[in-house]
Short mmCIF file of C-alpha atoms and ligand atoms in Angstrom, two decimals:
data_model
loop_
_atom_site.label_atom_id
_atom_site.label_comp_id
_atom_site.label_asym_id
_atom_site.label_seq_id
_atom_site.Cartn_x
_atom_site.Cartn_y
_atom_site.Cartn_z
CA MET A 1 133.14 62.01 34.80
CA VAL A 2 132.53 58.27 34.84
CA LYS A 3 130.34 56.96 32.13
CA ARG A 4 129.73 53.35 31.17
CA PRO A 5 129.53 53.40 27.39
CA LEU A 6 126.20 52.25 26.03
CA PHE A 7 127.76 49.40 24.07
CA VAL A 8 129.17 47.99 27.30
CA THR A 9 125.69 48.05 28.80
CA LEU A 10 124.37 46.27 25.75
CA LEU A 11 127.13 43.69 26.07
CA PHE A 12 126.04 42.66 29.56
CA SER A 13 123.78 39.91 28.29
CA LEU A 14 126.59 38.59 26.09
CA THR A 15 128.95 38.61 29.05
CA ILE A 16 126.47 36.59 31.05
CA SER A 17 126.28 33.91 28.41
CA ILE A 18 130.08 33.69 28.29
CA ILE A 19 130.12 32.99 32.02
CA ALA A 20 127.37 30.44 31.67
CA GLU A 21 129.11 28.59 28.85
CA SER A 22 132.28 28.19 30.83
CA HIS A 23 130.70 26.88 33.97
CA ALA A 24 127.22 25.54 33.48
CA VAL A 25 126.61 21.88 33.96
CA GLU A 26 123.04 20.74 33.47
CA ASN A 27 121.54 19.99 36.88
CA TYR A 28 124.98 20.04 38.45
CA LYS A 29 124.90 19.03 42.10
CA ALA A 30 127.96 19.10 44.31
CA MET A 31 128.11 17.05 47.50
CA PRO A 32 126.34 18.76 50.40
CA ARG A 33 128.71 20.43 52.86
CA VAL A 34 128.46 20.25 56.63
CA ALA A 35 126.82 23.51 57.69
CA SER A 36 127.98 26.00 60.29
CA TYR A 37 125.89 27.30 63.18
CA TRP A 38 123.74 24.43 64.44
CA GLN A 39 123.43 22.40 67.60
CA LYS A 40 122.13 19.03 68.66
CA VAL A 41 118.76 18.99 70.42
CA LYS A 42 118.28 15.28 71.13
CA ASP A 43 119.41 12.12 69.37
CA SER A 44 119.33 12.97 65.66
CA VAL A 45 117.17 16.10 66.10
CA ILE A 46 119.12 19.33 65.57
CA GLN A 47 118.54 23.07 65.61
CA CYS A 48 119.92 25.46 63.01
CA VAL A 49 120.92 28.76 64.62
CA LEU A 50 122.01 30.61 61.50
CA CYS A 51 118.91 32.76 61.29
CA PRO A 52 116.16 33.88 63.68
CA ARG A 53 113.86 31.08 62.56
CA ARG A 54 116.01 28.67 64.61
CA CYS A 55 114.48 25.67 62.86
CA VAL A 56 114.37 22.45 64.83
CA ILE A 57 114.92 19.79 62.19
CA ASN A 58 114.35 16.04 62.35
CA SER A 59 116.58 13.65 60.47
CA GLY A 60 115.70 13.64 56.77
CA GLN A 61 113.98 17.05 56.98
CA ARG A 62 114.92 20.55 55.80
CA GLY A 63 114.70 23.92 57.49
CA VAL A 64 112.26 26.60 56.33
CA CYS A 65 114.78 27.84 53.76
CA THR A 66 114.95 24.34 52.18
CA VAL A 67 118.70 24.83 51.79
CA ARG A 68 119.78 23.21 55.05
CA VAL A 69 119.04 19.56 55.63
CA ASN A 70 119.45 17.16 58.57
CA LYS A 71 121.01 13.88 57.53
CA ASP A 72 121.36 11.44 60.41
CA GLY A 73 121.86 14.16 62.99
CA ILE A 74 124.25 16.35 60.99
CA LEU A 75 123.21 19.61 59.31
CA TYR A 76 124.29 19.99 55.70
CA THR A 77 124.01 22.95 53.39
CA LEU A 78 122.91 22.31 49.81
CA GLY A 79 123.98 24.36 46.84
CA TYR A 80 127.57 25.00 47.94
CA GLY A 81 129.41 25.83 44.71
CA ASN A 82 126.19 25.66 42.69
CA PRO A 83 124.87 29.17 42.01
CA VAL A 84 121.59 29.37 40.14
CA ALA A 85 122.27 32.91 38.90
CA VAL A 86 125.57 34.41 37.76
CA HIS A 87 125.58 37.87 36.19
CA VAL A 88 127.79 40.87 35.63
CA ASP A 89 125.62 43.82 36.68
CA PRO A 90 126.13 47.54 37.17
CA ILE A 91 126.78 48.03 40.88
CA GLU A 92 123.90 50.54 40.83
CA LYS A 93 121.52 47.62 40.26
CA LYS A 94 122.26 46.05 43.67
CA PRO A 95 121.47 48.89 44.55
CA PHE A 96 124.67 50.51 45.80
CA PHE A 97 124.71 54.23 44.96
CA HIS A 98 127.64 55.21 47.18
CA VAL A 99 130.00 52.45 46.11
CA LEU A 100 132.33 52.87 43.13
CA PRO A 101 129.75 54.42 40.76
CA GLY A 102 129.86 53.10 37.22
CA THR A 103 131.68 49.85 38.02
CA ASN A 104 130.47 46.29 37.60
CA ALA A 105 129.55 43.83 40.29
CA PHE A 106 129.99 40.11 39.80
CA SER A 107 126.64 38.95 41.15
CA ILE A 108 125.70 35.45 42.25
CA ALA A 109 122.92 33.58 44.03
CA VAL A 110 122.14 30.08 45.19
CA ALA A 111 118.46 29.05 45.11
CA GLY A 112 116.49 29.41 48.36
CA CYS A 113 115.51 31.96 50.98
CA ASN A 114 114.59 32.05 54.64
CA MET A 115 111.64 34.35 53.90
CA ARG A 116 108.55 33.90 51.74
CA CYS A 117 107.77 37.49 50.81
CA LEU A 118 104.48 37.62 48.94
CA PHE A 119 105.94 40.37 46.74
CA CYS A 120 109.24 38.67 45.87
CA GLN A 121 110.49 39.76 42.45
CA ASN A 122 112.85 36.78 42.24
CA TRP A 123 110.48 34.12 43.55
CA THR A 124 111.31 31.63 40.79
CA ILE A 125 114.74 31.16 42.35
CA SER A 126 114.21 32.36 45.94
CA GLN A 127 111.42 29.85 46.48
CA ALA A 128 113.20 26.97 44.69
CA LYS A 129 115.28 24.22 46.26
CA PRO A 130 118.97 24.32 45.34
CA ASP A 131 119.02 20.62 44.54
CA GLU A 132 116.06 20.90 42.16
CA VAL A 133 117.27 23.67 39.86
CA THR A 134 119.75 23.78 37.02
CA ALA A 135 122.85 25.27 38.53
CA TYR A 136 126.40 26.19 37.63
CA ASP A 137 129.50 24.42 38.87
CA MET A 138 131.46 27.27 40.42
CA PRO A 139 133.61 26.60 43.44
CA PRO A 140 134.88 29.76 45.19
CA GLU A 141 138.09 29.79 43.12
CA ALA A 142 136.05 29.86 39.89
CA VAL A 143 133.88 32.74 41.15
CA VAL A 144 136.88 34.86 42.09
CA ALA A 145 138.64 34.04 38.82
CA ALA A 146 135.54 34.97 36.80
CA ALA A 147 135.08 38.24 38.71
CA THR A 148 138.70 39.13 38.00
CA LYS A 149 138.40 38.15 34.34
CA HIS A 150 135.36 40.38 33.94
CA SER A 151 137.08 43.32 35.71
CA CYS A 152 134.61 43.44 38.60
CA PRO A 153 136.04 45.05 41.73
CA PHE A 154 133.10 43.71 43.75
CA ILE A 155 131.51 40.31 44.17
CA VAL A 156 127.93 40.77 45.36
CA TYR A 157 125.74 38.05 46.88
CA THR A 158 122.21 38.93 45.86
CA TYR A 159 118.95 38.01 44.04
CA THR A 160 117.90 35.39 46.63
CA GLU A 161 118.87 35.56 50.32
CA PRO A 162 122.63 35.10 50.77
CA THR A 163 122.25 34.06 54.42
CA VAL A 164 121.07 30.63 53.33
CA PHE A 165 124.25 30.01 51.33
CA TYR A 166 126.35 31.34 54.15
CA GLU A 167 129.28 28.92 53.94
CA TYR A 168 129.72 29.37 50.20
CA MET A 169 129.48 33.16 50.52
CA LEU A 170 131.98 33.22 53.37
CA ASP A 171 134.53 31.08 51.53
CA ILE A 172 134.25 33.20 48.38
CA SER A 173 134.52 36.39 50.44
CA LYS A 174 137.71 35.28 52.17
CA LEU A 175 139.32 34.28 48.90
CA ALA A 176 138.13 37.42 47.11
CA ARG A 177 139.59 39.65 49.78
CA SER A 178 142.92 37.84 49.65
CA LYS A 179 142.99 38.60 45.90
CA GLY A 180 142.23 42.30 46.36
CA LEU A 181 138.51 42.14 45.50
CA LYS A 182 135.71 43.53 47.64
CA ASN A 183 132.50 41.85 48.80
CA GLY A 184 128.96 43.11 49.08
CA MET A 185 125.57 41.60 49.73
CA HIS A 186 121.95 42.49 49.36
CA THR A 187 120.11 40.84 52.20
CA CYS A 188 116.83 40.76 54.06
CA GLY A 189 118.93 41.01 57.21
CA TYR A 190 117.39 37.88 58.69
CA ILE A 191 120.48 36.40 60.26
CA ASN A 192 121.60 35.82 63.84
CA PRO A 193 124.23 38.12 65.41
CA GLU A 194 127.07 35.59 65.75
CA PRO A 195 127.21 34.40 62.11
CA LEU A 196 126.64 37.98 60.98
CA LYS A 197 129.63 39.18 62.98
CA GLU A 198 131.89 36.58 61.38
CA LEU A 199 130.59 37.39 57.89
CA LEU A 200 130.97 41.15 58.27
CA MET A 201 134.71 40.73 58.78
CA TYR A 202 134.87 40.06 55.04
CA MET A 203 132.10 42.36 53.80
CA ASP A 204 132.77 45.83 52.43
CA ALA A 205 129.21 46.90 51.66
CA VAL A 206 125.77 45.65 52.65
CA ASN A 207 122.34 46.67 51.41
CA VAL A 208 119.58 45.60 53.77
CA ASP A 209 115.93 45.41 52.79
CA LEU A 210 113.88 47.10 55.45
CA LYS A 211 110.59 45.86 54.12
CA GLY A 212 108.28 47.71 56.44
CA PHE A 213 108.26 49.19 59.89
CA ASN A 214 105.83 47.12 61.87
CA GLU A 215 105.84 43.56 63.11
CA GLU A 216 102.51 42.73 61.56
CA PHE A 217 103.79 43.51 58.07
CA TYR A 218 106.73 41.13 58.53
CA ARG A 219 104.46 38.45 59.97
CA LYS A 220 101.96 38.63 57.13
CA MET A 221 104.29 39.30 54.21
CA GLY A 222 107.31 37.22 55.19
CA ALA A 223 105.72 34.02 56.51
CA PHE A 224 105.85 34.86 60.21
CA ALA A 225 109.15 36.69 60.05
CA GLU A 226 109.95 39.42 62.59
CA LEU A 227 111.10 43.00 62.20
CA LYS A 228 113.24 43.20 65.34
CA PRO A 229 116.10 40.95 64.15
CA VAL A 230 116.34 43.02 60.95
CA LEU A 231 116.75 46.19 63.01
CA GLU A 232 119.47 44.44 65.03
CA THR A 233 121.24 43.49 61.78
CA LEU A 234 121.14 47.11 60.61
CA LYS A 235 122.72 48.29 63.84
CA ALA A 236 125.36 45.54 63.73
CA VAL A 237 126.43 46.38 60.17
CA LYS A 238 126.81 50.03 61.10
CA ALA A 239 128.61 49.25 64.37
CA GLN A 240 131.10 46.98 62.60
CA GLY A 241 132.03 49.78 60.22
CA VAL A 242 130.77 48.13 57.03
CA TRP A 243 129.25 50.42 54.41
CA LEU A 244 125.45 50.27 54.69
CA GLU A 245 122.60 51.20 52.37
CA ILE A 246 118.90 50.46 52.93
CA THR A 247 116.15 49.54 50.50
CA ASN A 248 112.47 50.02 51.29
CA LEU A 249 110.06 48.64 48.70
CA ILE A 250 106.88 50.69 48.87
CA ILE A 251 103.81 48.58 48.16
CA PRO A 252 100.57 50.49 47.65
CA GLY A 253 98.17 50.02 50.54
CA LEU A 254 100.47 47.72 52.50
CA ASN A 255 103.41 49.72 53.82
CA ASP A 256 102.87 53.25 52.48
CA ASP A 257 101.43 54.88 55.58
CA PRO A 258 103.13 58.32 55.92
CA GLU A 259 103.35 58.11 59.72
CA GLU A 260 104.99 54.72 59.54
CA ILE A 261 107.48 55.90 56.90
CA LYS A 262 108.30 58.87 59.12
CA SER A 263 108.86 56.59 62.13
CA MET A 264 111.14 54.39 60.04
CA CYS A 265 113.19 57.38 58.84
CA GLU A 266 113.48 58.74 62.39
CA TRP A 267 114.64 55.33 63.62
CA ILE A 268 117.27 55.23 60.86
CA LYS A 269 118.55 58.69 61.70
CA GLU A 270 118.66 58.02 65.43
CA ASN A 271 120.25 54.57 65.23
CA LEU A 272 122.31 54.61 62.05
CA GLY A 273 122.96 58.29 61.42
CA ASP A 274 121.87 60.66 58.67
CA GLU A 275 124.37 59.49 56.02
CA VAL A 276 122.96 56.02 55.34
CA PRO A 277 121.51 56.06 51.81
CA LEU A 278 117.84 55.10 51.75
CA HIS A 279 116.35 53.74 48.52
CA PHE A 280 112.57 53.87 48.16
CA SER A 281 111.89 51.28 45.51
CA ARG A 282 108.83 51.07 43.27
CA PHE A 283 106.77 47.89 43.62
CA MET A 284 105.78 46.07 40.44
CA PRO A 285 103.18 43.28 40.60
CA ALA A 286 104.93 39.97 41.31
CA PHE A 287 104.55 36.51 42.84
CA ARG A 288 101.48 36.48 45.10
CA LEU A 289 100.70 40.20 44.80
CA GLN A 290 99.83 40.25 41.11
CA ASN A 291 96.53 41.90 42.01
CA LEU A 292 98.12 45.14 43.18
CA PRO A 293 99.06 48.04 40.86
CA PRO A 294 102.61 49.41 40.59
CA THR A 295 103.36 52.00 43.26
CA PRO A 296 101.99 55.39 42.16
CA LEU A 297 104.84 57.84 41.65
CA GLU A 298 103.23 60.30 44.10
CA LYS A 299 103.67 57.75 46.89
CA LEU A 300 107.38 57.50 46.16
CA ASP A 301 107.67 61.27 46.06
CA MET A 302 105.85 61.48 49.39
CA ALA A 303 108.25 58.98 51.00
CA TYR A 304 111.22 60.89 49.56
CA GLU A 305 109.99 64.18 51.02
CA ILE A 306 109.34 62.60 54.42
CA ALA A 307 112.85 61.14 54.57
CA ARG A 308 114.46 64.41 53.52
CA GLY A 309 112.28 66.28 56.01
CA VAL A 310 113.47 64.01 58.80
CA GLY A 311 117.02 64.94 57.84
CA LEU A 312 118.38 61.93 55.95
CA LYS A 313 121.01 63.26 53.57
CA TYR A 314 120.93 60.65 50.82
CA VAL A 315 117.48 59.54 49.71
CA TYR A 316 116.66 57.88 46.39
CA VAL A 317 113.69 56.70 44.38
CA GLY A 318 114.37 53.44 42.53
CA ASN A 319 112.74 51.47 39.70
CA VAL A 320 111.73 54.73 38.01
CA PRO A 321 114.40 55.32 35.33
CA GLY A 322 114.93 58.96 34.47
CA ASN A 323 113.56 60.26 37.77
CA PRO A 324 115.83 63.06 39.09
CA LYS A 325 115.55 61.46 42.54
CA GLU A 326 117.93 58.76 41.27
CA ASN A 327 120.73 61.34 41.41
CA THR A 328 122.99 62.15 44.34
CA TYR A 329 122.96 65.77 45.48
CA CYS A 330 125.59 67.33 47.70
CA PRO A 331 124.06 67.94 51.16
CA ASN A 332 126.18 71.09 51.49
CA CYS A 333 125.96 72.99 48.18
CA GLY A 334 122.94 71.18 46.70
CA LYS A 335 124.59 70.52 43.33
CA MET A 336 124.17 67.20 41.55
CA ILE A 337 127.27 65.12 42.21
CA VAL A 338 126.30 61.77 40.69
CA GLY A 339 123.83 61.74 37.80
CA ARG A 340 122.05 58.49 36.93
CA ILE A 341 119.56 57.26 34.38
CA GLY A 342 118.40 53.87 35.56
CA TYR A 343 121.55 51.92 36.34
CA GLU A 344 123.68 54.11 34.09
CA VAL A 345 125.99 56.69 35.67
CA VAL A 346 125.95 59.70 33.35
CA GLU A 347 127.86 62.16 35.48
CA ASN A 348 130.21 61.89 38.45
CA ASN A 349 131.37 65.03 40.24
CA ILE A 350 133.02 63.33 43.20
CA ALA A 351 136.73 63.97 43.41
CA GLY A 352 138.38 61.51 45.77
CA SER A 353 135.55 61.29 48.27
CA LYS A 354 134.51 64.94 48.11
CA CYS A 355 132.05 67.10 46.25
CA LYS A 356 133.98 68.62 43.36
CA PHE A 357 132.13 71.93 43.78
CA CYS A 358 132.44 72.65 47.49
CA GLY A 359 134.75 70.00 48.99
CA TYR A 360 132.10 68.45 51.26
CA LYS A 361 132.99 64.85 52.18
CA ILE A 362 130.46 62.41 50.75
CA ALA A 363 129.96 59.18 52.70
CA GLY A 364 130.64 55.98 50.77
CA ILE A 365 133.34 53.91 49.05
CA TRP A 366 134.71 55.95 46.18
CA THR A 367 138.12 54.44 45.55
CA ARG A 368 139.17 50.83 44.90
S1 SF4 B 401 118.95 29.23 57.85
FE1 SF4 B 401 117.28 27.91 57.14
S2 SF4 B 401 117.37 26.09 58.41
FE2 SF4 B 401 118.60 27.64 59.42
S3 SF4 B 401 117.20 28.61 60.88
FE3 SF4 B 401 117.12 29.81 59.00
S4 SF4 B 401 115.45 28.98 57.80
FE4 SF4 B 401 115.94 27.50 59.40
S1 SF4 B 402 113.81 38.01 51.33
FE1 SF4 B 402 114.16 38.77 49.27
S2 SF4 B 402 114.59 36.94 48.05
FE2 SF4 B 402 113.64 36.25 49.96
S3 SF4 B 402 111.47 36.06 49.50
FE3 SF4 B 402 111.81 38.10 50.37
S4 SF4 B 402 112.12 39.45 48.60
FE4 SF4 B 402 112.39 37.34 47.89
ZN1 ZN B 403 128.99 70.38 47.34
#
């Protein structure tokens, strides 16, 4: 049984401040780095090809994400080495439910995002420019050293959209792996196939937000984003053998249509298999959707039942602490194999990678 003692949970905030004290520099700004994945269009006009937006950027301008800037015909990335958020979190908070339950994830973010989701819970940093926020001075070596110091087996790139700090994430990931640490990210999946392929070579676990299952939702909610590239990302992560979990935030009246949820679950089963954990997350009013109520619990239950009915083996309801649908149940014998209350693991009945009761192999990363 793995249990994170309560006092450790309570110490998280203290741990965060220790990290901040060691590395924060008021309004610290490192020199911009030359970015990867761009091409010249004409004269000093260039095109960034890191994500499906494929921004064409004039000299002196930024791409949609505001993180990548054209200076005299060269694309630079801002925020390299300057995370805006640095926390030690339970890995369950990412959320990863099939990855080393009860361990901590060293979690970092640079300001910025290539989407503009109207419901963003982290909009104060995702919609900020990396050169206009107070940031930490943490080159990759410092991130890996801090993760090691705080006994985190995983570094997770999260909170904002890691794609936009691609170069920083990649450098940390390479170094972390060489030191025996693992890498994970929580992403909107809005990244082009080539950079994704390179990145996945160093990723151990990826949680992709599948925000809805129709193009119109992505167009309206994500500032003219598209669903199709996200589906391609999901398939690529699976095909490259990296551990995959999916989060679907259910927003009342916007993406809670039962038929659409069923279609999404069927697509997941057909294209990614029935062992990919699916987290239905409860919406709370945020950013530009303050007018909507929190997702009614019945809607989350409905989505859960649909997904289970389609045949997905590992389905969860998130943002509802104490709900029994936060637990993992063995698909073979039906017994509870990982018990959770919020982000706290209160019971773990996985031995090696198998159900302790019946020996059924449970998909995931269970050993360091
Ligand atoms: S990463 Fe940023 S600059 Fe590049 S295409 Fe995407 S939004 Fe545009
Ligand atoms: S992709 Fe994520 S971080 Fe970016 S705006 Fe949407 S919810 Fe926020
Ligand atoms: Zn079992």
